[in-house]
PDB file of C-alpha atoms in Angstrom:
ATOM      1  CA  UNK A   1     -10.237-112.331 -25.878  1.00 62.00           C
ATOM      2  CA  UNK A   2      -9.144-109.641 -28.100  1.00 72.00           C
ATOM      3  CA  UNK A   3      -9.445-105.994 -27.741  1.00 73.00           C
ATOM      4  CA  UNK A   4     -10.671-103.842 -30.562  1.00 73.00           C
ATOM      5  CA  UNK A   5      -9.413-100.420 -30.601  1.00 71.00           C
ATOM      6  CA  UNK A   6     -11.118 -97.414 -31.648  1.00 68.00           C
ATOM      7  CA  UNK A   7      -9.498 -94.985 -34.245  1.00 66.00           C
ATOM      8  CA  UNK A   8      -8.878 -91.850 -32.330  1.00 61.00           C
ATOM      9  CA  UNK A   9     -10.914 -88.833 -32.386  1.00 67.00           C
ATOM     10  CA  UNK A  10      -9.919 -86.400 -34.867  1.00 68.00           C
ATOM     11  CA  UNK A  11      -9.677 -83.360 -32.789  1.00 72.00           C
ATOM     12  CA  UNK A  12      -6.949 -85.699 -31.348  1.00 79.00           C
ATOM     13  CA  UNK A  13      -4.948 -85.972 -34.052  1.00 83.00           C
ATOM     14  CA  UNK A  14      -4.959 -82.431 -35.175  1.00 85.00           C
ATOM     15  CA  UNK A  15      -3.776 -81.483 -31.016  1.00 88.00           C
ATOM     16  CA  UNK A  16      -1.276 -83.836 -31.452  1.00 88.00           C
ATOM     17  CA  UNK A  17       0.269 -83.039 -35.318  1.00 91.00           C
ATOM     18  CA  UNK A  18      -0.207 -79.829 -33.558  1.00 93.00           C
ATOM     19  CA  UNK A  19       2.498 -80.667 -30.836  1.00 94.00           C
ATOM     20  CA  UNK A  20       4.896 -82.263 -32.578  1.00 95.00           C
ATOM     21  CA  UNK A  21       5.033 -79.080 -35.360  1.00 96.00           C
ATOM     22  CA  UNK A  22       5.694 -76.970 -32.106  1.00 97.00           C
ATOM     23  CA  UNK A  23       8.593 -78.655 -31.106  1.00 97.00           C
ATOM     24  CA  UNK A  24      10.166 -79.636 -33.975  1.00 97.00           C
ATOM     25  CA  UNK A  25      10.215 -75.776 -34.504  1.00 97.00           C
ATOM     26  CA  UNK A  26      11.648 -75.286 -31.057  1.00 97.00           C
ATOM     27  CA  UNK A  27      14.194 -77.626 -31.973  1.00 97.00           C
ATOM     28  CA  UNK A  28      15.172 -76.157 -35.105  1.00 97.00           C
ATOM     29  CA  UNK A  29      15.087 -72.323 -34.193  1.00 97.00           C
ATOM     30  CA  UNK A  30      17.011 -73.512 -30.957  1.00 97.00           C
ATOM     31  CA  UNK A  31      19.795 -74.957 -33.576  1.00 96.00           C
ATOM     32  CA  UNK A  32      19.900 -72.056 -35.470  1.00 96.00           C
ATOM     33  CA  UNK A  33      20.814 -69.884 -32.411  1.00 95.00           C
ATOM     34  CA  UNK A  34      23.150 -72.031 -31.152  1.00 94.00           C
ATOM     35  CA  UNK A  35      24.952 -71.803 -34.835  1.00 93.00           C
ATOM     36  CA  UNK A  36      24.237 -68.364 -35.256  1.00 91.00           C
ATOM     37  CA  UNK A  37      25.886 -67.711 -31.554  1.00 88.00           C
ATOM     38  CA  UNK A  38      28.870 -69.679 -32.370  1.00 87.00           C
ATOM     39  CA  UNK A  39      29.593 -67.861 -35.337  1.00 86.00           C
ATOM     40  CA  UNK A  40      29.280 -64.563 -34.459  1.00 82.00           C
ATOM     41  CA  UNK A  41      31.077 -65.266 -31.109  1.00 80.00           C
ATOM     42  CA  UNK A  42      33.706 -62.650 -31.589  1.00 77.00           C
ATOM     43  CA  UNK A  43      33.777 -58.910 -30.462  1.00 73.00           C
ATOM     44  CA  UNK A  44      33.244 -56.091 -32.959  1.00 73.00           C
ATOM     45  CA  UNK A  45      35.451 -53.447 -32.705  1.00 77.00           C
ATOM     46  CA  UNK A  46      33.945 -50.567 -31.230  1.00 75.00           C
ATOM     47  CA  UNK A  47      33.097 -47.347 -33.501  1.00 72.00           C
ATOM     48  CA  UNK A  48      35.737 -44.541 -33.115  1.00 77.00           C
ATOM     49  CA  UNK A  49      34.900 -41.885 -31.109  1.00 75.00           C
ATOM     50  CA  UNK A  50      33.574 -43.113 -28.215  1.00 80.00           C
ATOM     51  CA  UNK A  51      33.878 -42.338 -24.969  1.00 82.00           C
ATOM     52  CA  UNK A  52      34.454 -44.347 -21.595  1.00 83.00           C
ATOM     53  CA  UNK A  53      35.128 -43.873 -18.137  1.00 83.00           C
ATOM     54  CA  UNK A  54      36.310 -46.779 -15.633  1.00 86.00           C
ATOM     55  CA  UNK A  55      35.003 -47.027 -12.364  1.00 85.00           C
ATOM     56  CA  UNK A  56      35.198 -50.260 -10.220  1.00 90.00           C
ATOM     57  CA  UNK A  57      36.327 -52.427 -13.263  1.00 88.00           C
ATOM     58  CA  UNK A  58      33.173 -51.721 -14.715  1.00 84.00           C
ATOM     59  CA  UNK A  59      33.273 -49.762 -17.870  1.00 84.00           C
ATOM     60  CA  UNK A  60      30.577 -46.805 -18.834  1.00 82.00           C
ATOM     61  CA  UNK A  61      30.135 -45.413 -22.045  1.00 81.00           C
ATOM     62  CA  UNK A  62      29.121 -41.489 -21.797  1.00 79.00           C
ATOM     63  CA  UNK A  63      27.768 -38.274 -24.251  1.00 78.00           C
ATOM     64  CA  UNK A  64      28.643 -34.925 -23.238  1.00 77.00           C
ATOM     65  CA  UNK A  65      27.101 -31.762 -24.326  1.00 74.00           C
ATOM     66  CA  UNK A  66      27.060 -27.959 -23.640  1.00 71.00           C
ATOM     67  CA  UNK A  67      29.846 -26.600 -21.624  1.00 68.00           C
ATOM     68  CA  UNK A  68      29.370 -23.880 -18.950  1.00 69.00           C
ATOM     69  CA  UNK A  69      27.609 -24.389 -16.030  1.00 69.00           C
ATOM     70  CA  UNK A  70      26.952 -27.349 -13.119  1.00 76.00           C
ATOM     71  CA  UNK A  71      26.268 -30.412 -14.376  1.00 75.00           C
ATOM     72  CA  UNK A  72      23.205 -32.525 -14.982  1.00 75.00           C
ATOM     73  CA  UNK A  73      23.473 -36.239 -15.447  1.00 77.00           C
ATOM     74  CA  UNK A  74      20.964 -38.056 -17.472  1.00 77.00           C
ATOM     75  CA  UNK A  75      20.281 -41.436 -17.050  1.00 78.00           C
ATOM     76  CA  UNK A  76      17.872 -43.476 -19.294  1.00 79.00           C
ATOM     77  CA  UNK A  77      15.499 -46.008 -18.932  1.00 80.00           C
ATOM     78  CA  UNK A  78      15.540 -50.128 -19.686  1.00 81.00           C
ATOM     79  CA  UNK A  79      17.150 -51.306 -22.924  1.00 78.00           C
ATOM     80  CA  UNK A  80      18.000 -47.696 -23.685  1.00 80.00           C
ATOM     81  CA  UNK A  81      21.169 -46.218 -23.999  1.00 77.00           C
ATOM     82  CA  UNK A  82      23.270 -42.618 -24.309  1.00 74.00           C
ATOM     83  CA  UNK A  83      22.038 -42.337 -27.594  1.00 77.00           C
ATOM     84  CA  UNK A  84      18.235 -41.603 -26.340  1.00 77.00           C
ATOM     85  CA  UNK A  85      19.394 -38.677 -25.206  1.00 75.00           C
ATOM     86  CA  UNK A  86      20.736 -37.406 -29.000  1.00 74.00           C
ATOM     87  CA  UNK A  87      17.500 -34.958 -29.436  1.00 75.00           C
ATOM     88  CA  UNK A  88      17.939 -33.263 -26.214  1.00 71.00           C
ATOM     89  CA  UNK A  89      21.466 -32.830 -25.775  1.00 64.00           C
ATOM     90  CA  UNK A  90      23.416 -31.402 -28.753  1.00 61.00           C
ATOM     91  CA  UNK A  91      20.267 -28.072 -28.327  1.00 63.00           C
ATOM     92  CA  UNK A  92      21.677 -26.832 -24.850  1.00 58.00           C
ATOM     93  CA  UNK A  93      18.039 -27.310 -23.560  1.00 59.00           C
ATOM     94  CA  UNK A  94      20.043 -25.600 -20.673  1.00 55.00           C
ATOM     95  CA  UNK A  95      22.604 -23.750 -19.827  1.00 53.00           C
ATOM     96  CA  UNK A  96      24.218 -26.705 -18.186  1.00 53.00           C
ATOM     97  CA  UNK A  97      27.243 -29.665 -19.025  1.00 56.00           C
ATOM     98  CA  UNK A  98      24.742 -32.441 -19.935  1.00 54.00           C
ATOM     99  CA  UNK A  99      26.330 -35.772 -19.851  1.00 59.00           C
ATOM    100  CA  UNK A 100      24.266 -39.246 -20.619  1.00 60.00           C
ATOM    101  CA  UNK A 101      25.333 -42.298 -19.279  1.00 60.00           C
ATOM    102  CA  UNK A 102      25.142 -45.753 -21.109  1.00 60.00           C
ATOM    103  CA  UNK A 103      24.935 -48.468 -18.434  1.00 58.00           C
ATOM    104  CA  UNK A 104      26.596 -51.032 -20.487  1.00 54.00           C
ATOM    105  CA  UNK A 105      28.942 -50.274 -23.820  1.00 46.00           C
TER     106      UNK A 105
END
């Protein structure tokens, strides 16, 4: 006896075309980092005038600011650096040594 098969429904078809688009562009945007990675594997050099300090082998970029008076250490939030602090620092908002901390360079 032989088995007849239906066509499949359309909403099928477009799920599945659907699919297979998906990760065919997860394949190809996963290539392109992995080439993109590999060539820009190397270290830029770091812009002059920077400033680090060393403390258990780990190394911390800093600002400094102001001059007289105790010091106040600011520390920013995620995926921020230093640099947040560029409004507030460079003013004297007080009468302190303002230094901002970068947690990685």
């Amino acid at each position: 006896m032989r088995t007849i098969r239906k066509p499949a429904a359309p909403g099928r078809r477009w799920v599945r075309r659907l699919l297979i688009a998906t990760s065919a562009m997860a394949v190809v945007a996963t290539l392109f980092s992995l080439v993109y990675n590999a060539a820009t594997a190397g270290r830029s050099r770091e812009p002059a005038g920077l400033r680090f300090v060393t403390a258990d082998g780990i190394r911390t970029r800093y600002r400094q600011w102001g001059g007289g008076g105790p010091p106040v250490v600011l520390i920013h939030g995620f995926a921020e650096s230093a640099d947040t602090f560029d409004p507030l620092g460079p003013r004297g908002w007080c009468s302190s040594t303002e230094t901002g901390s970068t947690t990685r360079p």
